[in-house]
CSV table of C-alpha atoms in Angstrom, one decimal:
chain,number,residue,atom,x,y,z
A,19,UNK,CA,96.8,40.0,-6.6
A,20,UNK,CA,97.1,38.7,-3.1
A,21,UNK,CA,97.7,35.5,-4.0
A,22,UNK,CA,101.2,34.0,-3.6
A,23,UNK,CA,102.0,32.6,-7.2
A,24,UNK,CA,103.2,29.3,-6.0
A,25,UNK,CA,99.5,28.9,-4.3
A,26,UNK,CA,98.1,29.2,-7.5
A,27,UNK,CA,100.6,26.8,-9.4
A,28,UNK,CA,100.0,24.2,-6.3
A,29,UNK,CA,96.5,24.4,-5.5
A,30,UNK,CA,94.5,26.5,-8.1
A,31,UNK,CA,92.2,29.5,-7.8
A,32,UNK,CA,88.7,28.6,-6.2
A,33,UNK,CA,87.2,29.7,-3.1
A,34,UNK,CA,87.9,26.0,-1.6
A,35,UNK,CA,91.6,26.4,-2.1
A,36,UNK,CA,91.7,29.4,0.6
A,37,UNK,CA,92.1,27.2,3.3
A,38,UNK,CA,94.7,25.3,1.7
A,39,UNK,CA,96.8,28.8,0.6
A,40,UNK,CA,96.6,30.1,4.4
A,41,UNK,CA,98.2,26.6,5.6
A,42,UNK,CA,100.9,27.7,2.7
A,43,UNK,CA,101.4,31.0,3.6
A,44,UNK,CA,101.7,30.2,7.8
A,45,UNK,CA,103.8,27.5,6.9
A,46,UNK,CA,106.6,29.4,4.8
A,47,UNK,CA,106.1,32.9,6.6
A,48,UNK,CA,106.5,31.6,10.3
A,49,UNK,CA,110.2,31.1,9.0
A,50,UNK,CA,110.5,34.4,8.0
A,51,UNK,CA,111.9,36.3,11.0
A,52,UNK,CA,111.2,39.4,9.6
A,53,UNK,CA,107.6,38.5,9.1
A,54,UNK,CA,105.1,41.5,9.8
A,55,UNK,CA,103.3,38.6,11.9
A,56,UNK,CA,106.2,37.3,14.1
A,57,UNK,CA,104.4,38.7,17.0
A,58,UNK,CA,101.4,37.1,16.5
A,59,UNK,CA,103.0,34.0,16.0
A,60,UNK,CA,104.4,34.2,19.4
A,61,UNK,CA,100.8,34.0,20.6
A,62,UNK,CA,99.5,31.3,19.2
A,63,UNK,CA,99.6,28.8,21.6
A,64,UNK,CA,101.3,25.5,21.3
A,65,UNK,CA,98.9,22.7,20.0
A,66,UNK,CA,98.3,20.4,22.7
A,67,UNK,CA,98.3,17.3,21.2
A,68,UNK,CA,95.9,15.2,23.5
A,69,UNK,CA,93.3,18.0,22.5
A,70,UNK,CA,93.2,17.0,18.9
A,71,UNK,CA,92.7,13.5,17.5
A,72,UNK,CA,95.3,13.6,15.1
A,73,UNK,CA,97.8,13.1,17.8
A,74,UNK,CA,96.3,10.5,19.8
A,75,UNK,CA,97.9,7.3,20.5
A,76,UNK,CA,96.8,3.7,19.5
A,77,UNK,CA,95.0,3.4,22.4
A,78,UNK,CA,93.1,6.6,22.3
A,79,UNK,CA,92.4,6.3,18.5
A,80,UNK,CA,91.1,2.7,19.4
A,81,UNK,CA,88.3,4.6,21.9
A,82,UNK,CA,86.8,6.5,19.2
A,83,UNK,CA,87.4,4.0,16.7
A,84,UNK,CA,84.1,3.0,16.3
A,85,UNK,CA,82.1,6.4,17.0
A,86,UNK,CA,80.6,8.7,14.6
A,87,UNK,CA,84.1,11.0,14.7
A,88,UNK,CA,86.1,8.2,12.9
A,89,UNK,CA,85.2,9.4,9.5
A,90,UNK,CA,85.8,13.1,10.2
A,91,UNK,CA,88.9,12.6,11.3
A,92,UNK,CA,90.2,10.5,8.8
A,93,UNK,CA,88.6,12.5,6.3
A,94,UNK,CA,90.9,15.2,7.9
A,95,UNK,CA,93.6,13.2,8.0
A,96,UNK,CA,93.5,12.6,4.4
A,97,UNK,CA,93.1,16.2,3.6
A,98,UNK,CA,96.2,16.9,5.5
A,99,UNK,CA,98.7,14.0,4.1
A,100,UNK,CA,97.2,15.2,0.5
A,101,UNK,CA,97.8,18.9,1.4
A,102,UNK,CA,101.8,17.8,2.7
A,103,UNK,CA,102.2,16.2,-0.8
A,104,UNK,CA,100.8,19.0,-2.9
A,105,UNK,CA,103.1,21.3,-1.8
A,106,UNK,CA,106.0,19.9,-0.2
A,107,UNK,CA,108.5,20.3,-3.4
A,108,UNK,CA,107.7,24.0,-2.8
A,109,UNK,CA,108.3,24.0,0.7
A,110,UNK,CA,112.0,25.3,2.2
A,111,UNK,CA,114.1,22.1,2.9
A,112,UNK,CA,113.4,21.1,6.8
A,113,UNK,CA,109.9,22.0,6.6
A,114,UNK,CA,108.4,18.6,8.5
A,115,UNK,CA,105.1,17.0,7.5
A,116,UNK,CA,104.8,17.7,11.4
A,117,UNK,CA,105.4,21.7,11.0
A,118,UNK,CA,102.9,21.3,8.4
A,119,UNK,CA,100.2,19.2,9.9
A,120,UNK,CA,100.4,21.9,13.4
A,121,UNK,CA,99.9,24.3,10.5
A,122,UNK,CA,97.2,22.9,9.3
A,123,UNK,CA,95.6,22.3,12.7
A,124,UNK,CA,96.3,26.5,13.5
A,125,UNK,CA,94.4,27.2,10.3
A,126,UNK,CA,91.5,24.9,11.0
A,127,UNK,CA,90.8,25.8,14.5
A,128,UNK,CA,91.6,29.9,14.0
A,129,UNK,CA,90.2,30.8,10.4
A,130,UNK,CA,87.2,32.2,9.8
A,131,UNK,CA,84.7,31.4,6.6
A,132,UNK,CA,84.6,35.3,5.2
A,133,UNK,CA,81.5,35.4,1.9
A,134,UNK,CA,83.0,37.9,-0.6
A,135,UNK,CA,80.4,37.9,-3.9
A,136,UNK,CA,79.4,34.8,-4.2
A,137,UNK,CA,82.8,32.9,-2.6
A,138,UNK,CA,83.5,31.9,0.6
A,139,UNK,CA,86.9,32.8,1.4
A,140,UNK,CA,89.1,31.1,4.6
A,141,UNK,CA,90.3,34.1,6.7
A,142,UNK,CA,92.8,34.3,9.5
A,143,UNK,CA,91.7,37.3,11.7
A,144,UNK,CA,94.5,37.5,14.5
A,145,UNK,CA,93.8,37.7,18.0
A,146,UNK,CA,89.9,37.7,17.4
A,147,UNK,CA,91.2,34.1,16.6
A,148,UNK,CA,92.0,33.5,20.3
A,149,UNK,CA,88.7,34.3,21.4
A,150,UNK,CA,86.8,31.1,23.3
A,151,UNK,CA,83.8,29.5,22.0
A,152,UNK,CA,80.5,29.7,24.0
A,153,UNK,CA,77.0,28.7,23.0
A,154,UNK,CA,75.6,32.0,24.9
A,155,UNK,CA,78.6,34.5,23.7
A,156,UNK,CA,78.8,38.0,24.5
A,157,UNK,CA,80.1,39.3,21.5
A,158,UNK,CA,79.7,39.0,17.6
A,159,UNK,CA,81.8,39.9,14.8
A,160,UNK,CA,80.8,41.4,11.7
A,161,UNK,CA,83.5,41.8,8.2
A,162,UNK,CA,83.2,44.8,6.4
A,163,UNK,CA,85.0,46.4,3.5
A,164,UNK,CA,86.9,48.4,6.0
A,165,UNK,CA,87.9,45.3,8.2
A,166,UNK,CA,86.1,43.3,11.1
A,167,UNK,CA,84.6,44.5,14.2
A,168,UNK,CA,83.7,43.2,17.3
A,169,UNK,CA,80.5,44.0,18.4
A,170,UNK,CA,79.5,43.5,22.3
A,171,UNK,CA,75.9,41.8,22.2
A,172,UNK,CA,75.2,43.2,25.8
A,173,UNK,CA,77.0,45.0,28.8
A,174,UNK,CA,80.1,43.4,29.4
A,175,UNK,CA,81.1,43.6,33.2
A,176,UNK,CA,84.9,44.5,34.1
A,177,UNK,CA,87.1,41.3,33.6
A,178,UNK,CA,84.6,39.4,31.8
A,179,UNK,CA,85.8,37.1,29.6
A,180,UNK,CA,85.1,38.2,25.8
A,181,UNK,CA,83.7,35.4,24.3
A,182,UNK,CA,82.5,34.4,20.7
A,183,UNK,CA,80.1,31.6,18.9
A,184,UNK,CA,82.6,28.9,16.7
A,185,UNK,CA,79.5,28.1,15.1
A,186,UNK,CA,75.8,27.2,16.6
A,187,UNK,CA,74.4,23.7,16.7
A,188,UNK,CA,77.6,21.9,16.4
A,189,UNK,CA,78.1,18.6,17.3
A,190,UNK,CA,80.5,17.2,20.0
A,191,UNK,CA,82.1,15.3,17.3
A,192,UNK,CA,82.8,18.7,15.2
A,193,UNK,CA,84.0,20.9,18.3
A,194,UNK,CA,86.3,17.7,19.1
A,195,UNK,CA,87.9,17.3,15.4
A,196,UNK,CA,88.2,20.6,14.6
A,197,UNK,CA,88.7,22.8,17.8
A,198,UNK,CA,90.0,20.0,19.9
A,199,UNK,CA,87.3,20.4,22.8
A,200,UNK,CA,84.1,19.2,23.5
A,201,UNK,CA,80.7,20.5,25.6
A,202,UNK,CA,80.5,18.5,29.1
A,203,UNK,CA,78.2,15.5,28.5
A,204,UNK,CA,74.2,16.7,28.4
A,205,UNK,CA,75.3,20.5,27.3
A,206,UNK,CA,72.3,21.1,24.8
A,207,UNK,CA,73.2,23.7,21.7
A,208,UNK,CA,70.5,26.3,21.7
């Protein structure tokens, strides 16, 4: 059973609670300094906060207060102070709502929805996870039982960047509250 025992006491079993078990498991094994994924870590890039809205400052937040991201990102929000209080008994002392919410942020913008049987299960995959988004990508990937694979959709030239889809047909609004980015104004989704 992969699934850490205290994930299940916290948040229960269901394909939903994924998400919320990988923001657990990055939270508590990025203090592990023996972690098998202390390297990775040291990839990840630092969040940077004006990218996402759930930094922003008064005056930013009152910009987009009265646009259609409002809601998602308080819907977030939400998600994230509900997630903090969930688990924070079970959290190692000095464990910030901060730490937590950058973990949360990590796991939003890098996981990737895997369907096993009839579940969709939250993935981290890393360093595919560091891949940028673009509407015409070069590459796909594809899960199997043996692991994922990258798979080149055409001749990629020497020092090309690689280049994957975050998802087509999404919104401004999404790429903006869940990647922290958004296509220049007039981009059409194909």
């Amino acid at each position: 059973d992969i699934i850490h025992p205290i994930c299940k006491k916290v948040m229960g079993i269901g394909a939903h609670n994924s998400f919320n078990c990988l923001i657990y498991f990055l939270t508590i094994d990025k203090t592990n300094e023996h972690s098998f994924w202390k390297y990775y870590y040291s990839f990840l890039p630092i969040i940077q906060e004006e990218n996402f809205p759930y930094y922003y400052n008064e005056n930013d937040r009152n910009i987009i207060c009265n646009t259609e991201a409002k809601k998602d990102i308080e819907d977030i929000e939400r998600k994230i102070n509900e997630g903090y209080q969930s688990i924070k008994n079970h959290l190692k002392k000095g464990i910030s709502y901060e730490e937590y919410k950058n973990n949360y942020i990590y796991v939003l913008s890098r996981n990737f929805a895997r369907n096993i049987s009839i579940l969709t299960i939250n993935t981290l995959v890393p360093y595919l996870d560091m891949f940028n988004h673009a509407n015409e990508n070069n590459c796909d990937y594809q899960f199997t039982k043996d692991g994922v694979y990258l798979i080149a959709l055409h001749p990629i030239k020497a020092k090309e960047q690689l280049t994957v889809s975050y998802g087509y047909n999404l919104s401004n609004v999404r790429l903006l509250t869940v990647y922290g980015f958004t296509l220049q104004e007039g981009y059409r989704m194909s």
